[in-house]
mmCIF file of C-alpha atoms and ligand atoms in Angstrom:
data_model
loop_
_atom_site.group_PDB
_atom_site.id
_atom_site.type_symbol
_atom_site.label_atom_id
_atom_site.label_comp_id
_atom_site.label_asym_id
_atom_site.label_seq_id
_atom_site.Cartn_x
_atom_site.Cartn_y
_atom_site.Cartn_z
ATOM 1 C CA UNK S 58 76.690 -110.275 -144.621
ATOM 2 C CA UNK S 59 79.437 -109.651 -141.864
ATOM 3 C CA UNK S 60 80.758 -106.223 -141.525
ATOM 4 C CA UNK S 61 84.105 -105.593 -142.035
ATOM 5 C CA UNK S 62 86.070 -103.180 -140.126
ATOM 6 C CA UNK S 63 87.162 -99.864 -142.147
ATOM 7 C CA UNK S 64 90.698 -99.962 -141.156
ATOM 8 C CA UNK S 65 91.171 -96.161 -142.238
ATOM 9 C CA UNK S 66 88.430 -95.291 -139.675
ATOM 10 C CA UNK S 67 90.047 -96.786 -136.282
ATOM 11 C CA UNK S 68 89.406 -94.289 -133.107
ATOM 12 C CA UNK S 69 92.488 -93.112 -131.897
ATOM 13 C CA UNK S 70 91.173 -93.337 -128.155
ATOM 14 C CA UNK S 71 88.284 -95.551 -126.460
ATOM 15 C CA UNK S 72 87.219 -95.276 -123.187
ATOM 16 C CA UNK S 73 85.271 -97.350 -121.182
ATOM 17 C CA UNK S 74 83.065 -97.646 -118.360
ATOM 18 C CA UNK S 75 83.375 -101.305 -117.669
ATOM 19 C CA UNK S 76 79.978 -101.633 -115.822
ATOM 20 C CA UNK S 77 77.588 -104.692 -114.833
ATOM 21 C CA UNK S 78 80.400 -107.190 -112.699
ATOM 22 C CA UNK S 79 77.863 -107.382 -109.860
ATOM 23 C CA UNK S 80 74.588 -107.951 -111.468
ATOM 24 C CA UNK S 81 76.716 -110.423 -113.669
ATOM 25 C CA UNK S 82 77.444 -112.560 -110.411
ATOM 26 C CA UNK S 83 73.778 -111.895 -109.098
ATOM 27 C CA UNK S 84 72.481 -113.398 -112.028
ATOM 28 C CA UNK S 85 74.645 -116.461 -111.673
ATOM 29 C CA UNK S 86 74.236 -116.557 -107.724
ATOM 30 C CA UNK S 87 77.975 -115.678 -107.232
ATOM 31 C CA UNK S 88 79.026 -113.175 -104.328
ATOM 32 C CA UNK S 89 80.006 -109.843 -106.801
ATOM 33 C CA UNK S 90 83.629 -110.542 -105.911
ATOM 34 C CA UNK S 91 83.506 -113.401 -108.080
ATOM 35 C CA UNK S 92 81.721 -110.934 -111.288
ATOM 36 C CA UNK S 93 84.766 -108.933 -110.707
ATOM 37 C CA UNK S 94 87.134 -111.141 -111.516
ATOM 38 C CA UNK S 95 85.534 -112.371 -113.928
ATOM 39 C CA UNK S 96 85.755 -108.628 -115.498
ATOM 40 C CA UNK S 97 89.254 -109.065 -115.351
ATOM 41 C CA UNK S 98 89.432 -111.638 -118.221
ATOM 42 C CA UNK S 99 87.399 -108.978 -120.555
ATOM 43 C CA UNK S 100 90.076 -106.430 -119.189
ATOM 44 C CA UNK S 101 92.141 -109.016 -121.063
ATOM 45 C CA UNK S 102 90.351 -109.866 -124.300
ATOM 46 C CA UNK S 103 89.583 -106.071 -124.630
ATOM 47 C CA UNK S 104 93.403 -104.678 -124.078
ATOM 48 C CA UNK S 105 94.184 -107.767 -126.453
ATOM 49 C CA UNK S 106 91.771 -106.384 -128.960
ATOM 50 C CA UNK S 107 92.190 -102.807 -128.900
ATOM 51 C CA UNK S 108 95.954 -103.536 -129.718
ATOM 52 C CA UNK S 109 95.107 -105.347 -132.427
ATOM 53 C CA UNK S 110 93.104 -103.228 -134.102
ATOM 54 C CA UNK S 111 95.333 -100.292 -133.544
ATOM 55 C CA UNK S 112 94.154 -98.396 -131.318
ATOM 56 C CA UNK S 113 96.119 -95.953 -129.303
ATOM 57 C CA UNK S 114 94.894 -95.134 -126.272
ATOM 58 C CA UNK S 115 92.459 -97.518 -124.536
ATOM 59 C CA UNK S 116 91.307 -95.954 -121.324
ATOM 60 C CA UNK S 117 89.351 -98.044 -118.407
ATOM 61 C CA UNK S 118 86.970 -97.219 -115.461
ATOM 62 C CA UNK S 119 88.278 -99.377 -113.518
ATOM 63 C CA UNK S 120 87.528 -97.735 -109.921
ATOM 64 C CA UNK S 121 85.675 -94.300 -108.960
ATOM 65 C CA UNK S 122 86.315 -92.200 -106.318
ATOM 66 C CA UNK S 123 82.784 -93.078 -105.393
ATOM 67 C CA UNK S 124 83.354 -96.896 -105.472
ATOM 68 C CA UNK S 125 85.666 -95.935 -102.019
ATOM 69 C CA UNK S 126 82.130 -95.791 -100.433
ATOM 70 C CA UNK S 127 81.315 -99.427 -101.404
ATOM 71 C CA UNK S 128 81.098 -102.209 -98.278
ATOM 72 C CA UNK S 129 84.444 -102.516 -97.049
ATOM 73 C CA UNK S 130 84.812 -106.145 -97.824
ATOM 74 C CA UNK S 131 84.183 -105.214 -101.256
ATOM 75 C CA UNK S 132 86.924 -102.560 -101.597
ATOM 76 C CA UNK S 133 89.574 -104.774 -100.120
ATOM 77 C CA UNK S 134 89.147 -107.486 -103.382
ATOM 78 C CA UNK S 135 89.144 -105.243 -105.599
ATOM 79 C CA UNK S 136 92.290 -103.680 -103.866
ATOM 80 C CA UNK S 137 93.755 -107.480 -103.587
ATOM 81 C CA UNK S 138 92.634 -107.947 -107.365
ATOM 82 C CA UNK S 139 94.410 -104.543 -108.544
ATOM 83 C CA UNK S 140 97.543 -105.858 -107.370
ATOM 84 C CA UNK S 141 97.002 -109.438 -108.480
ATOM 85 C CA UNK S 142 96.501 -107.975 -112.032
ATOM 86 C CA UNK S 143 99.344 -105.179 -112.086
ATOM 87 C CA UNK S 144 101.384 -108.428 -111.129
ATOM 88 C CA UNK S 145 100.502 -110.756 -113.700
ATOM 89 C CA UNK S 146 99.982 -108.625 -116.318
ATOM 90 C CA UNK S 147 102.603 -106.404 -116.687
ATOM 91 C CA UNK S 148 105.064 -108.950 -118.545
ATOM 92 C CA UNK S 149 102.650 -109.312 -121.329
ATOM 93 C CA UNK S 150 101.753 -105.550 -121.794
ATOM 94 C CA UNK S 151 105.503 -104.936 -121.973
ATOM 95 C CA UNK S 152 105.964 -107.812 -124.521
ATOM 96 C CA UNK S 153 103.175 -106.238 -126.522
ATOM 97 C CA UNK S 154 104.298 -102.961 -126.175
ATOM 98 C CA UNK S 155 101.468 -101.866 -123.907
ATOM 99 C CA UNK S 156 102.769 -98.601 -121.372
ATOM 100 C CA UNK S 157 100.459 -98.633 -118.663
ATOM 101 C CA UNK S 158 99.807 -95.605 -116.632
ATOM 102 C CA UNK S 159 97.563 -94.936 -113.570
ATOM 103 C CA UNK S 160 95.174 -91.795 -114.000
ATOM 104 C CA UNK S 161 93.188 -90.886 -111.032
ATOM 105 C CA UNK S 162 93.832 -89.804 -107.167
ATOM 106 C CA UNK S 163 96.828 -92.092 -106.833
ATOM 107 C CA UNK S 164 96.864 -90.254 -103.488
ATOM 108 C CA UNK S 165 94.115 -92.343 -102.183
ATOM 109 C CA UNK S 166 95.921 -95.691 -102.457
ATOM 110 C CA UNK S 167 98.028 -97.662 -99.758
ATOM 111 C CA UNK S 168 101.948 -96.892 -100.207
ATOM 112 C CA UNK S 169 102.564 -100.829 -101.580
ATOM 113 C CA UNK S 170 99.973 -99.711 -104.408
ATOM 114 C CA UNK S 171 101.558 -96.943 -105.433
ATOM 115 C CA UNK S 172 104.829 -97.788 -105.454
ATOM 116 C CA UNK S 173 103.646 -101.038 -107.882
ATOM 117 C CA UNK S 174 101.494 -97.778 -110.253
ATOM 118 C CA UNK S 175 105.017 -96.327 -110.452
ATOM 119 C CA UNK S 176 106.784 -100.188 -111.178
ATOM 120 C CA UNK S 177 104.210 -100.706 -113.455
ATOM 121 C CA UNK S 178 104.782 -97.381 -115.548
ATOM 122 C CA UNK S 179 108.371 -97.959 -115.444
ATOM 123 C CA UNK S 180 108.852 -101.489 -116.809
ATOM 124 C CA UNK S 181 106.005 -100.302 -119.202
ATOM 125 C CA UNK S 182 106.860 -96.995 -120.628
ATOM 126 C CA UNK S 183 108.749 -98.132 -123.472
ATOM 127 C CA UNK S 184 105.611 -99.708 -124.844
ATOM 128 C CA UNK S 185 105.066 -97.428 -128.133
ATOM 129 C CA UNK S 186 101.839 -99.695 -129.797
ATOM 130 C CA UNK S 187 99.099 -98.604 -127.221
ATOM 131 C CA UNK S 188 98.667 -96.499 -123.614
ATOM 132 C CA UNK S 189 96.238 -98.061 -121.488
ATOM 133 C CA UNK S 190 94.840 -95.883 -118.849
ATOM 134 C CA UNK S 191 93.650 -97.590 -116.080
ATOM 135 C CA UNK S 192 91.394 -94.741 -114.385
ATOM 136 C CA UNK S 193 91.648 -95.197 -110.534
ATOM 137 C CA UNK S 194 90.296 -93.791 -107.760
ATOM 138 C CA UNK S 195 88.959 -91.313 -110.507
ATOM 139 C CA UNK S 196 86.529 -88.433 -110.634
ATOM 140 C CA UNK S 197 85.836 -86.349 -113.447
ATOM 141 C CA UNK S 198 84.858 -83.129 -111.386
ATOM 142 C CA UNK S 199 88.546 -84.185 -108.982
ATOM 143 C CA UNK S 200 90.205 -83.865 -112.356
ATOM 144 C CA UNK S 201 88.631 -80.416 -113.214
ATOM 145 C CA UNK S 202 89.173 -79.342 -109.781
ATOM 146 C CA UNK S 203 92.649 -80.142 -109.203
ATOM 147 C CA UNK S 204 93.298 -79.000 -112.816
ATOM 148 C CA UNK S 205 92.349 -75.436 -111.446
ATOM 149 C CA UNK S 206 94.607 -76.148 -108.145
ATOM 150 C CA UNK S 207 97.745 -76.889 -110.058
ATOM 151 C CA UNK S 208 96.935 -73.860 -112.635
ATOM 152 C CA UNK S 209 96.574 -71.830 -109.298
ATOM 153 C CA UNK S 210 99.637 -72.927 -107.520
ATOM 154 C CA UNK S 211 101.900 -72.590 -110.800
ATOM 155 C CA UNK S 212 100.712 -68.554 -110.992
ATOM 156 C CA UNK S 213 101.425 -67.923 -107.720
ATOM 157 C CA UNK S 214 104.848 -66.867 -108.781
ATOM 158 C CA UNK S 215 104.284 -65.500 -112.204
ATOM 159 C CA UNK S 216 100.885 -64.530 -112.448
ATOM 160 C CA UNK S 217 99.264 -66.117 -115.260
ATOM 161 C CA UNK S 218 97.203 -63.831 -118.023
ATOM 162 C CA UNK S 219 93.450 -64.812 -118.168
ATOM 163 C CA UNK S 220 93.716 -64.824 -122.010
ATOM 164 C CA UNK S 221 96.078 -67.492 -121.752
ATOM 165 C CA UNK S 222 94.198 -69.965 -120.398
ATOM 166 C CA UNK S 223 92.877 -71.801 -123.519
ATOM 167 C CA UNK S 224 90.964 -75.282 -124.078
ATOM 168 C CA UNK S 225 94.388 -76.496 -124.818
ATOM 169 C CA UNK S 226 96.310 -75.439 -121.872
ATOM 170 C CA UNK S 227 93.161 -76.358 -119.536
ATOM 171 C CA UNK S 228 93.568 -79.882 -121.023
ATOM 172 C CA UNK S 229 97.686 -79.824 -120.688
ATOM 173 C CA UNK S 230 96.468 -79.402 -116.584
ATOM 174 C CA UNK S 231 94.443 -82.558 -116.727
ATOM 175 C CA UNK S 232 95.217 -86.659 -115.638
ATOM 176 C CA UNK S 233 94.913 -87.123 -119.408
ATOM 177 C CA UNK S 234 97.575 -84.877 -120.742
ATOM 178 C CA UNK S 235 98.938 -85.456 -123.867
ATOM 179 C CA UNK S 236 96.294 -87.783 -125.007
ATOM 180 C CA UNK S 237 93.792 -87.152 -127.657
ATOM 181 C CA UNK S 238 90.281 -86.593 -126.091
ATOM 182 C CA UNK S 239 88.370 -90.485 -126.485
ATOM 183 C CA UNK S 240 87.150 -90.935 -130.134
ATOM 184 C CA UNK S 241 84.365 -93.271 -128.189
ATOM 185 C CA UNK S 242 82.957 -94.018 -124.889
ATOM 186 C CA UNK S 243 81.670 -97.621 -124.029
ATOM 187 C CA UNK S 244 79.413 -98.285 -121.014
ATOM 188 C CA UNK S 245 78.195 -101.948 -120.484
ATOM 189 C CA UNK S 246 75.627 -103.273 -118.501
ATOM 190 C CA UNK S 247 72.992 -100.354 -119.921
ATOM 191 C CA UNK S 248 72.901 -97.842 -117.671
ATOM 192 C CA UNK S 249 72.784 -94.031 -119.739
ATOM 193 C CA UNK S 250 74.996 -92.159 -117.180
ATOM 194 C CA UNK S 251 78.608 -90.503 -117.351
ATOM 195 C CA UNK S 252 79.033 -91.812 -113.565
ATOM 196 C CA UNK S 253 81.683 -88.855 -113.346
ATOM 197 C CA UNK S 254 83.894 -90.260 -115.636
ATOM 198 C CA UNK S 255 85.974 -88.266 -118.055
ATOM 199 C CA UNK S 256 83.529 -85.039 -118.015
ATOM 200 C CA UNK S 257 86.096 -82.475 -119.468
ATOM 201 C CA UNK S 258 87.392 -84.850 -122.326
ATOM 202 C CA UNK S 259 84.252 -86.601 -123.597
ATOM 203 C CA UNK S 260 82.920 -83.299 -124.739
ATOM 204 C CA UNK S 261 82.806 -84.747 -128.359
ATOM 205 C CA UNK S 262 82.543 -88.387 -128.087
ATOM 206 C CA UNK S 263 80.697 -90.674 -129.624
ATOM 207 C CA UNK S 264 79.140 -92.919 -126.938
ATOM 208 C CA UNK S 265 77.647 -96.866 -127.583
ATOM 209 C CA UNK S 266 76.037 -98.239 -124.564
ATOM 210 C CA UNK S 267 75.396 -101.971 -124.506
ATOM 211 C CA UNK S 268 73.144 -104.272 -122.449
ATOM 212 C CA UNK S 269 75.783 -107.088 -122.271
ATOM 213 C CA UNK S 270 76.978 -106.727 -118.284
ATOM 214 C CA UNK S 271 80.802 -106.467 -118.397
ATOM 215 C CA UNK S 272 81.900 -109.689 -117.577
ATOM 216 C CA UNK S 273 80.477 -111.062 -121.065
ATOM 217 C CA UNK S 274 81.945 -107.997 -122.769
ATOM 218 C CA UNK S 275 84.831 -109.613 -125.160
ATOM 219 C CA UNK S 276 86.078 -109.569 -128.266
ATOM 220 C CA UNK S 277 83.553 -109.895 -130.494
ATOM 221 C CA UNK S 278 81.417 -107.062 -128.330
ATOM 222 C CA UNK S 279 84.264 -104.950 -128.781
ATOM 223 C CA UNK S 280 84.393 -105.036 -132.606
ATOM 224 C CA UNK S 281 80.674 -104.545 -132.568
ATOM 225 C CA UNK S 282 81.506 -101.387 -130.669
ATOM 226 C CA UNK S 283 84.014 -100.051 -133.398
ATOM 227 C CA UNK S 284 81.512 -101.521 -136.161
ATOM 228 C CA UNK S 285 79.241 -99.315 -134.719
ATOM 229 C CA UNK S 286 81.186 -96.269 -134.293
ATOM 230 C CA UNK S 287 82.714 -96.401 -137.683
ATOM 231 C CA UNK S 288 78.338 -95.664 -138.847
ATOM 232 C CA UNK S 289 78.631 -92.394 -136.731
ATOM 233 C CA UNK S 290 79.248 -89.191 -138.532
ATOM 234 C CA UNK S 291 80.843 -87.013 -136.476
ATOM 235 C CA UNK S 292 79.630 -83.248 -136.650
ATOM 236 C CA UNK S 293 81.362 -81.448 -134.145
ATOM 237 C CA UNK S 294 78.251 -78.416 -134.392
ATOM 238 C CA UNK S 295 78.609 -78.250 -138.276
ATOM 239 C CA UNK S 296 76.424 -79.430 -140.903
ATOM 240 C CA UNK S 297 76.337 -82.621 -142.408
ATOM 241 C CA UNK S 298 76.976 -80.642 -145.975
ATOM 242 C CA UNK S 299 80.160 -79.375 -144.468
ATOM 243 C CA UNK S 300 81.228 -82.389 -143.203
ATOM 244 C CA UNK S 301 81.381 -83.849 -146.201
HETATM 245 C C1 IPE B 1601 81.726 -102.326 -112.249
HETATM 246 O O1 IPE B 1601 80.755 -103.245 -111.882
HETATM 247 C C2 IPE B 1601 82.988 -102.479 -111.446
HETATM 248 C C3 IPE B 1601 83.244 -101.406 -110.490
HETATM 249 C C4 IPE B 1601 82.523 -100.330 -110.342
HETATM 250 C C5 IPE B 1601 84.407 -101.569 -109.630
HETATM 251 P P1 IPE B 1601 79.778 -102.986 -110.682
HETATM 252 O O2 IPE B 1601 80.382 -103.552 -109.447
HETATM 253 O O3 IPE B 1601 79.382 -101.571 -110.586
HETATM 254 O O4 IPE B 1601 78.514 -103.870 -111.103
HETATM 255 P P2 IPE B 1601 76.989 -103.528 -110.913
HETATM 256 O O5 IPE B 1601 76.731 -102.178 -111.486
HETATM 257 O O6 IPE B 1601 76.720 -103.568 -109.446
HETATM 258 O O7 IPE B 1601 76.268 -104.600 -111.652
HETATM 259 C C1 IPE B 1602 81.075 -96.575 -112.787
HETATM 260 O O1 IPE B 1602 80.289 -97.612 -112.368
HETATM 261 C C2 IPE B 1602 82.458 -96.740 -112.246
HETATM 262 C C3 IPE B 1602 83.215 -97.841 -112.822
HETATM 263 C C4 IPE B 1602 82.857 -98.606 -113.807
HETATM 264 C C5 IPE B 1602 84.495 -98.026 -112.219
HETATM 265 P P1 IPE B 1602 79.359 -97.497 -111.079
HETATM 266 O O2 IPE B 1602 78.668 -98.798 -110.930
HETATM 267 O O3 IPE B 1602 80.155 -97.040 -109.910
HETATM 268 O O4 IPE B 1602 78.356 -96.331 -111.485
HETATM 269 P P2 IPE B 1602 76.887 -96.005 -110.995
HETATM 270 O O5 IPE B 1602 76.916 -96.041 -109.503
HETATM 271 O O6 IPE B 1602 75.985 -97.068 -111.554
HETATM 272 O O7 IPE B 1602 76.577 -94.672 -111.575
HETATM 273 MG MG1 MG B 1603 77.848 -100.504 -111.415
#
């Protein structure tokens, strides 16, 4: 029998580490530019899906701080295909209420990127149905390090009490402010690493790692995903007595 989704049981926030474009292309003989664009059409079918299904916040590894170190060649289409896809897409994710925002070391991209991060918010922000974070140029250690800085900086003038500095206000410091920590984490392609994605804020996650390499990641993967995660019981250090 098919499962059905338990629409009481939805994750509020999925993350995902969109993993397995260039072994997709190396499979099919392709140069790994082409597996990367390819990915782009599961960015679509996923974004598509999530909304669907009600999720809120839909957040994608889309670029590391690591992936800088890639061959250059490599960096510039993904650059080129960044824009391409901020272009196109935006007009749909504002139509279905989609706000985009750009989490990461915006810092690190050329000035005609970041000014189309900014555009992108802008026409966007309205968008109340779903927040897509498209994780850029990001490092989970960069966020916990520049979460310090700024904490830092800002007692300079007043000097901050120790006691104050809580889980909560830690997390008001990080890219992800304001968001729910991700209900689930996805990673394609296999692989059983973090990759130092959202270290702070995946403390409690439930993670489902799949063998299907990113570019065949679409709808129907997705689902299985949520099908999945709607099996888990989540303990957070109690029992399962308690729990229930
Ligand atoms: C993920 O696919 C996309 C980015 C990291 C930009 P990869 O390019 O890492 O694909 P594999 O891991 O080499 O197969
Ligand atoms: C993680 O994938 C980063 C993104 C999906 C953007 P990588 O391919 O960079 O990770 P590693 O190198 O396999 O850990
Ligand atoms: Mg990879």
């Amino acid at each position: 029998m098919k499962k059905t989704i338990d629409t009481n049981n939805i994750p509020e926030h999925v993350a995902v580490i969109m993993d397995g474009n260039g072994r997709w292309a190396k499979k099919k003989l392709f140069n790994r530019i082409r597996g990367h664009q390819e990915g782009v059409k599961s960015i679509r079918s996923v974004v598509e899906t999530a909304r669907d299904l009600g999720i809120k916040v839909l957040s994608l590894y889309a670029f590391s701080k690591e992936n800088w170190n890639r061959p250059k060649r490599e960096v510039e289409s993904l650059m080129k295909l960044l824009k391409k896809y901020l272009v196109n897409e935006t007009p749909d994710m504002k139509k279905n209420n989609i706000e985009v925002r750009v989490i990461g070391a915006k810092e690190d991209f050329s000035d005609e990127l970041r000014e189309l991060f900014e555009k992108t918010n802008l026409e966007t922000k309205d968008g109340a149905k779903m927040i897509l974070n498209l994780c850029l140029s990001y490092s989970g250690r960069f966020d916990i390090l520049n979460a310090v800085k700024t904490i830092l900086r800002e007692s300079n003038n007043n000097r901050i009490d120790p006691d104050e500095i809580t889980e909560q206000f830690f997390s008001d410091h990080l890219y992800t402010r304001g968001v729910k920590d991700p209900d689930l984490l996805i990673r394609t392609s296999g692989e059983m690493r973090i990759s130092n994605f959202l270290l702070w804020q995946l403390a409690y996650s439930e993670i489902y790692v799949t063998k299907t390499l990113w570019p065949d990641f679409r709808k129907d993967d997705f689902i299985e995903a949520i099908l999945d995660y709607q099996t888990r019981e989540r303990r957070y250090g109690l029992t399962s007595e308690q729990v229930q």
